[in-house]
PDB file of C-alpha atoms and ligand atoms in Angstrom:
ATOM      1  CA  MET R   1      63.677 131.578 116.200  1.00 61.00           C
ATOM      2  CA  SER R   2      62.283 129.155 118.085  1.00 76.00           C
ATOM      3  CA  LEU R   3      63.246 125.652 117.486  1.00 96.00           C
ATOM      4  CA  LEU R   4      60.911 124.190 119.916  1.00 98.00           C
ATOM      5  CA  THR R   5      57.208 123.878 119.011  1.00 98.00           C
ATOM      6  CA  VAL R   6      54.228 122.576 121.578  1.00 98.00           C
ATOM      7  CA  THR R   7      52.103 120.206 119.496  1.00 96.00           C
ATOM      8  CA  PRO R   8      48.558 118.625 120.653  1.00 96.00           C
ATOM      9  CA  SER R   9      50.771 115.417 120.995  1.00 95.00           C
ATOM     10  CA  GLY R  10      53.555 116.633 122.374  1.00 98.00           C
ATOM     11  CA  VAL R  11      56.452 118.447 121.858  1.00 98.00           C
ATOM     12  CA  ARG R  12      58.647 118.985 118.301  1.00 98.00           C
ATOM     13  CA  VAL R  13      62.540 120.316 118.570  1.00 98.00           C
ATOM     14  CA  LEU R  14      64.774 121.104 115.585  1.00 98.00           C
ATOM     15  CA  ALA R  15      68.509 120.191 116.740  1.00 98.00           C
ATOM     16  CA  PRO R  16      70.563 122.509 114.589  1.00 98.00           C
ATOM     17  CA  ALA R  17      74.332 121.668 113.639  1.00 98.00           C
ATOM     18  CA  LYS R  18      77.662 123.516 114.412  1.00 98.00           C
ATOM     19  CA  VAL R  19      80.662 124.388 112.609  1.00 98.00           C
ATOM     20  CA  ASN R  20      83.457 126.021 114.766  1.00 98.00           C
ATOM     21  CA  LEU R  21      85.013 128.654 112.752  1.00 98.00           C
ATOM     22  CA  TYR R  22      88.213 128.655 114.729  1.00 97.00           C
ATOM     23  CA  LEU R  23      89.367 126.024 117.317  1.00 96.00           C
ATOM     24  CA  ARG R  24      92.952 126.341 119.422  1.00 93.00           C
ATOM     25  CA  VAL R  25      93.739 123.409 121.764  1.00 92.00           C
ATOM     26  CA  ILE R  26      95.548 124.800 124.751  1.00 91.00           C
ATOM     27  CA  ARG R  27      96.410 122.084 126.841  1.00 90.00           C
ATOM     28  CA  ARG R  28      95.842 118.185 127.285  1.00 91.00           C
ATOM     29  CA  ARG R  29      94.533 117.887 130.756  1.00 93.00           C
ATOM     30  CA  PRO R  30      95.080 115.531 133.488  1.00 95.00           C
ATOM     31  CA  ASP R  31      91.639 114.436 132.999  1.00 95.00           C
ATOM     32  CA  GLY R  32      92.303 113.517 129.538  1.00 93.00           C
ATOM     33  CA  TYR R  33      90.155 116.222 127.856  1.00 95.00           C
ATOM     34  CA  HIS R  34      91.587 119.244 126.352  1.00 95.00           C
ATOM     35  CA  GLU R  35      91.582 122.642 127.262  1.00 95.00           C
ATOM     36  CA  LEU R  36      90.141 124.703 124.049  1.00 95.00           C
ATOM     37  CA  ASP R  37      89.496 127.982 122.656  1.00 96.00           C
ATOM     38  CA  THR R  38      87.245 127.730 120.361  1.00 97.00           C
ATOM     39  CA  LEU R  39      84.267 129.685 118.562  1.00 98.00           C
ATOM     40  CA  PHE R  40      80.913 127.855 117.834  1.00 98.00           C
ATOM     41  CA  GLU R  41      78.372 128.738 115.129  1.00 98.00           C
ATOM     42  CA  ARG R  42      74.717 127.124 114.887  1.00 98.00           C
ATOM     43  CA  VAL R  43      74.236 126.432 111.030  1.00 98.00           C
ATOM     44  CA  GLY R  44      71.152 125.527 109.410  1.00 98.00           C
ATOM     45  CA  LEU R  45      70.984 121.403 109.240  1.00 98.00           C
ATOM     46  CA  TYR R  46      68.503 120.252 111.533  1.00 98.00           C
ATOM     47  CA  ASP R  47      67.797 116.956 112.775  1.00 98.00           C
ATOM     48  CA  LYS R  48      64.124 116.197 113.927  1.00 98.00           C
ATOM     49  CA  LEU R  49      63.156 115.094 117.315  1.00 98.00           C
ATOM     50  CA  THR R  50      59.400 114.801 118.712  1.00 98.00           C
ATOM     51  CA  PHE R  51      58.450 113.985 122.295  1.00 98.00           C
ATOM     52  CA  ARG R  52      55.165 112.091 123.663  1.00 98.00           C
ATOM     53  CA  HIS R  53      54.473 111.248 126.643  1.00 98.00           C
ATOM     54  CA  ALA R  54      54.839 107.150 127.171  1.00 98.00           C
ATOM     55  CA  PRO R  55      55.524 105.149 130.742  1.00 98.00           C
ATOM     56  CA  ALA R  56      59.123 104.533 130.211  1.00 97.00           C
ATOM     57  CA  LEU R  57      61.765 105.839 128.166  1.00 98.00           C
ATOM     58  CA  THR R  58      62.117 104.841 124.423  1.00 98.00           C
ATOM     59  CA  LEU R  59      64.119 106.148 121.225  1.00 98.00           C
ATOM     60  CA  ARG R  60      63.155 105.329 117.682  1.00 98.00           C
ATOM     61  CA  CYS R  61      65.488 106.660 114.793  1.00 98.00           C
ATOM     62  CA  SER R  62      65.262 106.986 111.166  1.00 98.00           C
ATOM     63  CA  ASP R  63      69.195 106.270 110.687  1.00 97.00           C
ATOM     64  CA  PRO R  64      69.019 102.044 111.028  1.00 97.00           C
ATOM     65  CA  SER R  65      73.373 102.262 111.183  1.00 96.00           C
ATOM     66  CA  LEU R  66      72.772 104.167 114.907  1.00 97.00           C
ATOM     67  CA  PRO R  67      72.131 102.451 118.126  1.00 98.00           C
ATOM     68  CA  THR R  68      68.930 103.384 120.032  1.00 98.00           C
ATOM     69  CA  ASP R  69      70.304 102.568 123.679  1.00 98.00           C
ATOM     70  CA  GLU R  70      72.523 104.552 126.016  1.00 97.00           C
ATOM     71  CA  ARG R  71      75.364 104.730 123.425  1.00 98.00           C
ATOM     72  CA  ASN R  72      72.743 107.118 121.458  1.00 98.00           C
ATOM     73  CA  LEU R  73      73.660 110.846 122.979  1.00 98.00           C
ATOM     74  CA  ALA R  74      69.680 111.289 122.730  1.00 98.00           C
ATOM     75  CA  LEU R  75      68.741 108.394 124.566  1.00 98.00           C
ATOM     76  CA  LYS R  76      71.859 109.248 127.011  1.00 98.00           C
ATOM     77  CA  ALA R  77      70.525 112.747 127.793  1.00 98.00           C
ATOM     78  CA  ALA R  78      67.184 111.171 128.636  1.00 98.00           C
ATOM     79  CA  LEU R  79      68.241 109.093 130.877  1.00 98.00           C
ATOM     80  CA  ALA R  80      70.472 111.332 132.588  1.00 98.00           C
ATOM     81  CA  LEU R  81      67.734 113.897 133.040  1.00 98.00           C
ATOM     82  CA  LYS R  82      64.736 111.096 134.582  1.00 98.00           C
ATOM     83  CA  ARG R  83      67.456 110.620 136.859  1.00 98.00           C
ATOM     84  CA  HIS R  84      68.187 113.861 138.169  1.00 98.00           C
ATOM     85  CA  SER R  85      64.711 115.139 138.020  1.00 98.00           C
ATOM     86  CA  GLY R  86      63.533 111.805 139.172  1.00 98.00           C
ATOM     87  CA  TYR R  87      60.753 111.982 136.815  1.00 98.00           C
ATOM     88  CA  GLY R  88      58.646 109.149 137.518  1.00 97.00           C
ATOM     89  CA  ALA R  89      57.089 108.409 134.159  1.00 97.00           C
ATOM     90  CA  GLY R  90      58.571 108.325 130.464  1.00 98.00           C
ATOM     91  CA  ALA R  91      58.506 109.404 127.009  1.00 98.00           C
ATOM     92  CA  SER R  92      58.466 108.183 123.298  1.00 98.00           C
ATOM     93  CA  ILE R  93      61.393 109.969 121.497  1.00 98.00           C
ATOM     94  CA  ARG R  94      61.188 109.772 117.445  1.00 98.00           C
ATOM     95  CA  LEU R  95      65.055 111.204 116.024  1.00 98.00           C
ATOM     96  CA  VAL R  96      65.011 111.999 112.228  1.00 98.00           C
ATOM     97  CA  LYS R  97      68.408 112.415 111.357  1.00 98.00           C
ATOM     98  CA  ARG R  98      69.640 114.547 108.736  1.00 98.00           C
ATOM     99  CA  ILE R  99      72.907 116.165 110.622  1.00 98.00           C
ATOM    100  CA  PRO R 100      75.896 113.349 109.436  1.00 98.00           C
ATOM    101  CA  HIS R 101      77.621 111.373 112.540  1.00 95.00           C
ATOM    102  CA  ALA R 102      81.417 111.267 113.044  1.00 93.00           C
ATOM    103  CA  ALA R 103      81.504 114.745 110.648  1.00 97.00           C
ATOM    104  CA  GLY R 104      82.343 117.456 113.675  1.00 97.00           C
ATOM    105  CA  LEU R 105      78.927 118.856 113.508  1.00 98.00           C
ATOM    106  CA  GLY R 106      77.747 118.186 116.293  1.00 98.00           C
ATOM    107  CA  GLY R 107      74.967 116.565 115.522  1.00 98.00           C
ATOM    108  CA  GLY R 108      74.872 114.056 118.577  1.00 98.00           C
ATOM    109  CA  SER R 109      75.333 116.806 120.715  1.00 98.00           C
ATOM    110  CA  SER R 110      72.758 118.634 119.485  1.00 98.00           C
ATOM    111  CA  ASP R 111      70.188 115.715 119.706  1.00 98.00           C
ATOM    112  CA  ALA R 112      71.220 115.455 123.268  1.00 98.00           C
ATOM    113  CA  ALA R 113      70.746 119.437 124.063  1.00 98.00           C
ATOM    114  CA  ALA R 114      66.954 118.782 122.391  1.00 98.00           C
ATOM    115  CA  VAL R 115      66.402 115.997 124.182  1.00 98.00           C
ATOM    116  CA  LEU R 116      66.958 118.452 127.561  1.00 98.00           C
ATOM    117  CA  LEU R 117      65.072 120.895 126.083  1.00 98.00           C
ATOM    118  CA  GLY R 118      62.191 118.639 124.845  1.00 98.00           C
ATOM    119  CA  LEU R 119      61.669 116.901 127.602  1.00 98.00           C
ATOM    120  CA  ASP R 120      62.404 119.721 130.234  1.00 98.00           C
ATOM    121  CA  ARG R 121      58.814 120.809 128.271  1.00 98.00           C
ATOM    122  CA  LEU R 122      57.169 118.020 128.179  1.00 98.00           C
ATOM    123  CA  TRP R 123      57.872 116.723 131.577  1.00 98.00           C
ATOM    124  CA  ARG R 124      57.073 120.264 133.149  1.00 98.00           C
ATOM    125  CA  LEU R 125      60.703 120.596 134.893  1.00 98.00           C
ATOM    126  CA  GLY R 126      61.196 124.177 134.495  1.00 98.00           C
ATOM    127  CA  TYR R 127      64.830 123.786 134.667  1.00 98.00           C
ATOM    128  CA  GLY R 128      66.697 126.699 133.259  1.00 92.00           C
ATOM    129  CA  VAL R 129      69.794 126.619 130.665  1.00 97.00           C
ATOM    130  CA  ARG R 130      72.292 126.476 133.512  1.00 97.00           C
ATOM    131  CA  LYS R 131      70.950 123.093 135.237  1.00 98.00           C
ATOM    132  CA  LEU R 132      70.296 121.249 131.705  1.00 98.00           C
ATOM    133  CA  SER R 133      73.714 122.673 130.708  1.00 98.00           C
ATOM    134  CA  ARG R 134      75.325 121.210 133.610  1.00 98.00           C
ATOM    135  CA  ILE R 135      73.470 117.898 133.034  1.00 98.00           C
ATOM    136  CA  GLY R 136      74.395 118.317 129.264  1.00 98.00           C
ATOM    137  CA  LEU R 137      77.973 118.302 129.975  1.00 98.00           C
ATOM    138  CA  GLU R 138      77.784 114.974 131.458  1.00 98.00           C
ATOM    139  CA  VAL R 139      76.577 113.911 128.408  1.00 98.00           C
ATOM    140  CA  GLY R 140      79.127 115.756 125.960  1.00 97.00           C
ATOM    141  CA  SER R 141      81.617 118.576 125.683  1.00 98.00           C
ATOM    142  CA  ASP R 142      79.788 120.445 122.778  1.00 98.00           C
ATOM    143  CA  VAL R 143      76.058 119.562 124.546  1.00 98.00           C
ATOM    144  CA  PRO R 144      76.288 123.023 126.635  1.00 98.00           C
ATOM    145  CA  PHE R 145      76.469 125.274 123.650  1.00 98.00           C
ATOM    146  CA  PHE R 146      73.264 123.970 122.025  1.00 98.00           C
ATOM    147  CA  VAL R 147      71.581 124.191 125.312  1.00 98.00           C
ATOM    148  CA  ALA R 148      72.559 127.801 125.121  1.00 98.00           C
ATOM    149  CA  GLY R 149      70.380 128.280 121.843  1.00 97.00           C
ATOM    150  CA  VAL R 150      72.749 131.214 120.641  1.00 97.00           C
ATOM    151  CA  PRO R 151      74.000 131.474 117.088  1.00 98.00           C
ATOM    152  CA  PHE R 152      77.299 132.582 118.166  1.00 98.00           C
ATOM    153  CA  ALA R 153      79.563 131.780 121.441  1.00 98.00           C
ATOM    154  CA  VAL R 154      83.137 131.304 122.558  1.00 98.00           C
ATOM    155  CA  GLY R 155      83.888 128.138 124.369  1.00 98.00           C
ATOM    156  CA  ARG R 156      86.653 127.205 126.736  1.00 97.00           C
ATOM    157  CA  GLY R 157      87.311 124.787 129.103  1.00 97.00           C
ATOM    158  CA  ARG R 158      86.164 121.620 127.369  1.00 97.00           C
ATOM    159  CA  GLY R 159      83.725 123.891 125.529  1.00 97.00           C
ATOM    160  CA  GLU R 160      81.114 124.430 128.052  1.00 97.00           C
ATOM    161  CA  ARG R 161      82.408 127.573 129.667  1.00 98.00           C
ATOM    162  CA  LEU R 162      80.412 129.646 127.433  1.00 98.00           C
ATOM    163  CA  ARG R 163      80.546 133.599 125.963  1.00 98.00           C
ATOM    164  CA  PRO R 164      77.748 134.458 123.693  1.00 98.00           C
ATOM    165  CA  VAL R 165      79.031 136.436 120.918  1.00 97.00           C
ATOM    166  CA  PRO R 166      76.645 139.630 119.667  1.00 95.00           C
ATOM    167  CA  ALA R 167      75.861 138.436 115.906  1.00 93.00           C
ATOM    168  CA  GLY R 168      75.606 141.772 114.968  1.00 92.00           C
ATOM    169  CA  GLY R 169      73.174 141.122 112.271  1.00 93.00           C
ATOM    170  CA  VAL R 170      75.643 138.705 110.786  1.00 96.00           C
ATOM    171  CA  ARG R 171      74.483 135.536 108.598  1.00 96.00           C
ATOM    172  CA  LEU R 172      77.014 133.802 106.871  1.00 98.00           C
ATOM    173  CA  TRP R 173      76.470 130.846 104.377  1.00 98.00           C
ATOM    174  CA  HIS R 174      78.239 127.513 104.453  1.00 98.00           C
ATOM    175  CA  VAL R 175      78.358 124.947 101.784  1.00 98.00           C
ATOM    176  CA  LEU R 176      79.600 121.679 104.123  1.00 98.00           C
ATOM    177  CA  VAL R 177      81.264 118.894 102.696  1.00 98.00           C
ATOM    178  CA  LYS R 178      81.138 115.288 104.295  1.00 97.00           C
ATOM    179  CA  PRO R 179      83.496 112.544 102.407  1.00 95.00           C
ATOM    180  CA  PRO R 180      82.548 108.802 103.159  1.00 95.00           C
ATOM    181  CA  PHE R 181      84.665 108.590 106.245  1.00 93.00           C
ATOM    182  CA  GLY R 182      84.194 109.546 109.494  1.00 93.00           C
ATOM    183  CA  ILE R 183      86.485 110.564 112.107  1.00 92.00           C
ATOM    184  CA  SER R 184      85.822 110.203 116.199  1.00 91.00           C
ATOM    185  CA  THR R 185      86.503 113.203 118.230  1.00 93.00           C
ATOM    186  CA  ARG R 186      88.843 110.584 120.443  1.00 92.00           C
ATOM    187  CA  GLU R 187      90.772 109.989 117.408  1.00 88.00           C
ATOM    188  CA  ALA R 188      91.012 113.459 116.349  1.00 90.00           C
ATOM    189  CA  TYR R 189      92.762 114.519 119.841  1.00 92.00           C
ATOM    190  CA  GLN R 190      94.545 111.482 119.958  1.00 87.00           C
ATOM    191  CA  GLY R 191      96.420 112.849 116.583  1.00 79.00           C
ATOM    192  CA  LEU R 192      97.133 115.960 117.723  1.00 81.00           C
ATOM    193  CA  ASP R 193     100.915 117.045 117.511  1.00 69.00           C
ATOM    194  CA  PRO R 194     101.470 120.331 119.140  1.00 63.00           C
ATOM    195  CA  VAL R 195     104.950 120.893 117.878  1.00 61.00           C
ATOM    196  CA  SER R 196     103.201 121.650 114.496  1.00 59.00           C
ATOM    197  CA  LEU R 197     101.112 124.361 115.950  1.00 65.00           C
ATOM    198  CA  THR R 198     101.974 127.785 114.912  1.00 70.00           C
ATOM    199  CA  PRO R 199     100.640 130.898 116.958  1.00 74.00           C
ATOM    200  CA  TYR R 200      97.585 132.254 116.239  1.00 79.00           C
ATOM    201  CA  ARG R 201      95.656 135.188 117.635  1.00 81.00           C
ATOM    202  CA  ALA R 202      91.783 134.316 117.960  1.00 86.00           C
ATOM    203  CA  ASP R 203      89.650 137.360 117.924  1.00 93.00           C
ATOM    204  CA  ALA R 204      85.843 136.151 117.612  1.00 96.00           C
ATOM    205  CA  LYS R 205      84.594 140.008 117.592  1.00 96.00           C
ATOM    206  CA  MET R 206      87.007 141.073 115.043  1.00 96.00           C
ATOM    207  CA  LEU R 207      86.145 137.836 113.118  1.00 96.00           C
ATOM    208  CA  LEU R 208      82.587 138.946 113.031  1.00 97.00           C
ATOM    209  CA  ARG R 209      83.367 142.272 112.380  1.00 97.00           C
ATOM    210  CA  SER R 210      84.848 141.279 109.204  1.00 97.00           C
ATOM    211  CA  ALA R 211      82.146 139.288 108.228  1.00 96.00           C
ATOM    212  CA  LYS R 212      79.971 142.524 108.279  1.00 96.00           C
ATOM    213  CA  LEU R 213      82.103 144.709 106.697  1.00 96.00           C
ATOM    214  CA  GLY R 214      82.878 141.789 103.902  1.00 96.00           C
ATOM    215  CA  GLU R 215      86.114 141.944 104.567  1.00 97.00           C
ATOM    216  CA  TRP R 216      86.502 138.536 103.591  1.00 97.00           C
ATOM    217  CA  GLU R 217      90.677 138.044 103.334  1.00 97.00           C
ATOM    218  CA  ARG R 218      91.036 139.516 106.628  1.00 96.00           C
ATOM    219  CA  LEU R 219      87.334 136.844 108.250  1.00 96.00           C
ATOM    220  CA  ALA R 220      89.773 134.038 105.991  1.00 96.00           C
ATOM    221  CA  GLY R 221      92.764 134.615 108.266  1.00 95.00           C
ATOM    222  CA  PHE R 222      90.466 134.671 111.896  1.00 96.00           C
ATOM    223  CA  LEU R 223      89.848 130.760 110.275  1.00 96.00           C
ATOM    224  CA  ARG R 224      91.903 128.153 112.414  1.00 94.00           C
ATOM    225  CA  ASN R 225      91.566 124.803 113.424  1.00 94.00           C
ATOM    226  CA  ASP R 226      94.243 123.349 115.426  1.00 91.00           C
ATOM    227  CA  LEU R 227      92.903 119.493 114.691  1.00 92.00           C
ATOM    228  CA  GLU R 228      92.918 119.803 111.164  1.00 88.00           C
ATOM    229  CA  VAL R 229      96.512 120.505 111.150  1.00 75.00           C
ATOM    230  CA  SER R 230      97.206 117.539 112.310  1.00 72.00           C
ATOM    231  CA  LEU R 231      94.567 115.656 110.681  1.00 76.00           C
ATOM    232  CA  ASN R 232      95.866 116.861 107.349  1.00 62.00           C
ATOM    233  CA  LYS R 233      99.144 114.630 107.475  1.00 61.00           C
ATOM    234  CA  ARG R 234      97.054 111.849 107.219  1.00 67.00           C
ATOM    235  CA  VAL R 235      93.725 112.500 105.179  1.00 79.00           C
ATOM    236  CA  THR R 236      94.760 114.406 102.000  1.00 89.00           C
ATOM    237  CA  GLU R 237      90.875 114.030 101.039  1.00 92.00           C
ATOM    238  CA  ILE R 238      90.238 116.678 103.556  1.00 93.00           C
ATOM    239  CA  ALA R 239      92.784 118.904 101.720  1.00 93.00           C
ATOM    240  CA  LYS R 240      91.239 117.948  98.354  1.00 95.00           C
ATOM    241  CA  ILE R 241      87.956 119.245  99.475  1.00 96.00           C
ATOM    242  CA  LYS R 242      89.284 122.527 101.308  1.00 96.00           C
ATOM    243  CA  ALA R 243      91.098 123.255  97.834  1.00 97.00           C
ATOM    244  CA  ALA R 244      87.786 122.458  95.981  1.00 98.00           C
ATOM    245  CA  LEU R 245      85.749 124.385  97.944  1.00 98.00           C
ATOM    246  CA  VAL R 246      87.999 127.889  97.413  1.00 98.00           C
ATOM    247  CA  GLU R 247      87.862 126.881  93.780  1.00 98.00           C
ATOM    248  CA  GLN R 248      84.199 127.100  93.962  1.00 98.00           C
ATOM    249  CA  GLY R 249      84.365 130.527  95.391  1.00 98.00           C
ATOM    250  CA  ALA R 250      84.242 129.724  98.949  1.00 98.00           C
ATOM    251  CA  HIS R 251      86.333 132.743 101.088  1.00 98.00           C
ATOM    252  CA  ALA R 252      87.452 130.326 103.405  1.00 97.00           C
ATOM    253  CA  SER R 253      87.230 126.698 104.274  1.00 97.00           C
ATOM    254  CA  LEU R 254      88.288 124.902 107.252  1.00 97.00           C
ATOM    255  CA  LEU R 255      87.819 121.544 109.001  1.00 96.00           C
ATOM    256  CA  SER R 256      84.783 121.604 111.488  1.00 96.00           C
ATOM    257  CA  GLY R 257      85.754 120.686 115.115  1.00 96.00           C
ATOM    258  CA  SER R 258      87.060 117.194 115.174  1.00 94.00           C
ATOM    259  CA  GLY R 259      86.153 116.583 110.881  1.00 90.00           C
ATOM    260  CA  SER R 260      85.565 114.892 108.463  1.00 95.00           C
ATOM    261  CA  THR R 261      83.304 117.542 107.525  1.00 97.00           C
ATOM    262  CA  VAL R 262      84.812 120.844 105.659  1.00 97.00           C
ATOM    263  CA  PHE R 263      83.111 123.704 105.444  1.00 98.00           C
ATOM    264  CA  GLY R 264      83.160 126.911 103.219  1.00 98.00           C
ATOM    265  CA  VAL R 265      82.030 130.302 104.036  1.00 98.00           C
ATOM    266  CA  TYR R 266      80.030 132.302 101.291  1.00 97.00           C
ATOM    267  CA  ALA R 267      78.160 135.768 101.191  1.00 93.00           C
ATOM    268  CA  SER R 268      75.470 134.350  99.839  1.00 96.00           C
ATOM    269  CA  ALA R 269      72.680 131.755  99.964  1.00 98.00           C
ATOM    270  CA  ARG R 270      72.942 131.913  96.196  1.00 98.00           C
ATOM    271  CA  LEU R 271      76.551 131.988  95.552  1.00 98.00           C
ATOM    272  CA  ALA R 272      76.816 129.082  98.226  1.00 98.00           C
ATOM    273  CA  ALA R 273      73.932 127.025  96.662  1.00 98.00           C
ATOM    274  CA  ARG R 274      75.980 127.314  93.195  1.00 98.00           C
ATOM    275  CA  ALA R 275      79.199 125.909  94.340  1.00 98.00           C
ATOM    276  CA  ALA R 276      77.363 123.315  96.274  1.00 98.00           C
ATOM    277  CA  ARG R 277      75.755 121.870  92.665  1.00 98.00           C
ATOM    278  CA  ARG R 278      79.140 122.206  91.308  1.00 98.00           C
ATOM    279  CA  LEU R 279      80.650 120.228  94.330  1.00 98.00           C
ATOM    280  CA  ARG R 280      78.276 117.251  94.254  1.00 98.00           C
ATOM    281  CA  ARG R 281      78.986 116.824  90.572  1.00 98.00           C
ATOM    282  CA  LEU R 282      82.868 116.883  91.522  1.00 97.00           C
ATOM    283  CA  ASP R 283      82.971 113.819  93.444  1.00 97.00           C
ATOM    284  CA  ARG R 284      79.612 111.915  94.399  1.00 97.00           C
ATOM    285  CA  ARG R 285      80.451 110.378  97.399  1.00 97.00           C
ATOM    286  CA  TRP R 286      80.729 113.552  98.902  1.00 98.00           C
ATOM    287  CA  LYS R 287      77.699 114.941 101.194  1.00 98.00           C
ATOM    288  CA  VAL R 288      77.198 118.648 100.486  1.00 98.00           C
ATOM    289  CA  PHE R 289      74.957 120.669 102.432  1.00 98.00           C
ATOM    290  CA  VAL R 290      74.379 124.248 102.203  1.00 98.00           C
ATOM    291  CA  ALA R 291      73.081 126.103 105.836  1.00 98.00           C
ATOM    292  CA  PRO R 292      73.463 129.595 107.017  1.00 98.00           C
ATOM    293  CA  THR R 293      73.805 130.859 110.562  1.00 98.00           C
ATOM    294  CA  VAL R 294      70.981 130.375 112.437  1.00 98.00           C
TER     295      VAL R 294
HETATM  296  O1  LIG E   1      83.015 115.390 125.204  1.00 93.91           O
HETATM  297  P1  LIG E   1      82.923 114.231 124.603  1.00 93.91           P
HETATM  298  O2  LIG E   1      82.646 112.854 124.610  1.00 93.91           O
HETATM  299  O3  LIG E   1      82.338 114.909 123.227  1.00 93.91           O
HETATM  300  O4  LIG E   1      84.361 113.702 123.689  1.00 93.91           O
HETATM  301  C1  LIG E   1      84.830 112.845 123.010  1.00 93.91           C
HETATM  302  C2  LIG E   1      86.312 112.771 123.145  1.00 93.91           C
HETATM  303  O5  LIG E   1      86.890 113.581 122.349  1.00 93.91           O
HETATM  304  C3  LIG E   1      86.925 112.885 124.720  1.00 93.91           C
HETATM  305  O6  LIG E   1      86.893 111.543 125.135  1.00 93.91           O
HETATM  306  C4  LIG E   1      88.416 112.737 124.352  1.00 93.91           C
HETATM  307  O7  LIG E   1      88.876 112.166 123.834  1.00 93.91           O
HETATM  308  C5  LIG E   1      88.148 113.651 123.275  1.00 93.91           C
HETATM  309  N1  LIG E   1      88.133 115.414 123.679  1.00 93.91           N
HETATM  310  C6  LIG E   1      88.819 116.403 124.537  1.00 93.91           C
HETATM  311  N2  LIG E   1      88.889 117.287 124.817  1.00 93.91           N
HETATM  312  C7  LIG E   1      87.590 118.335 124.567  1.00 93.91           C
HETATM  313  C8  LIG E   1      86.534 117.891 124.212  1.00 93.91           C
HETATM  314  C9  LIG E   1      86.608 116.010 123.628  1.00 93.91           C
HETATM  315  O8  LIG E   1      90.008 115.544 124.415  1.00 93.91           O
HETATM  316  N3  LIG E   1      87.890 119.223 125.041  1.00 93.91           N
END
């Protein structure tokens, strides 16, 4: 499925969300980042971006609570690409937000990747994935995953050393539940307590194989998020959402990335939709989405 469309007036790009099926924090690095081993999965909840030729770079956003200057990763990515390419003009960028922010769903990073891909096409730069990923990493650790354009990938380093994992026809269904508070990524990593971490064997291939065979208990055993272990103590609502998802039939539930979204894994669209309806009724402050692997 191509997420980029050339239109008569410019370019349109859909920016998907992600969840992390596992996220291991290996160690803190001297540069302040953490060395990770994570399995990214792209999921079908989208922001929409449109790009038109314009003399200067400008960003408009459907969510008035978000900045439209360089603090917004979409504009930050556009400025980085303009600087790298020396492109002489600009673009007007319109961003329609659906992915909640400070949610662990990679919304800002995905917008940034969509900007790199969209402007690369609009400005006819012809940069490949490699070059765009390198520029993307200046904007955020998760940007290279979204530039890569694959449903599943293992990320090492800051998350930018990527190895795509063949999906083998696996399509999972997710219910995403975002509580009324957000968590900043920096805050989540700062709260990490390595002492509390128990050993865990990450195995992306076996995880996806279990999903393919419908061996759900086995799959649940492979899901793990080291940041959840540290956040759970402080944020009881996350534990509550996890339990509610399992109560509503999820085979497994986990904090996504640095939170605050929790996702449940379901075998079908029907089961996920039913669970989502019930979860919305359970707590009206929760934002609930259904999204498959894309
Ligand atoms: O790269 P990004 O801007 O998304 O990271 C935000 C913050 O999250 C970083 O400043 C850092 O505190 C933390 N982080 C980390 N290790 C990573 C990714 C992010 O410590 N691999």
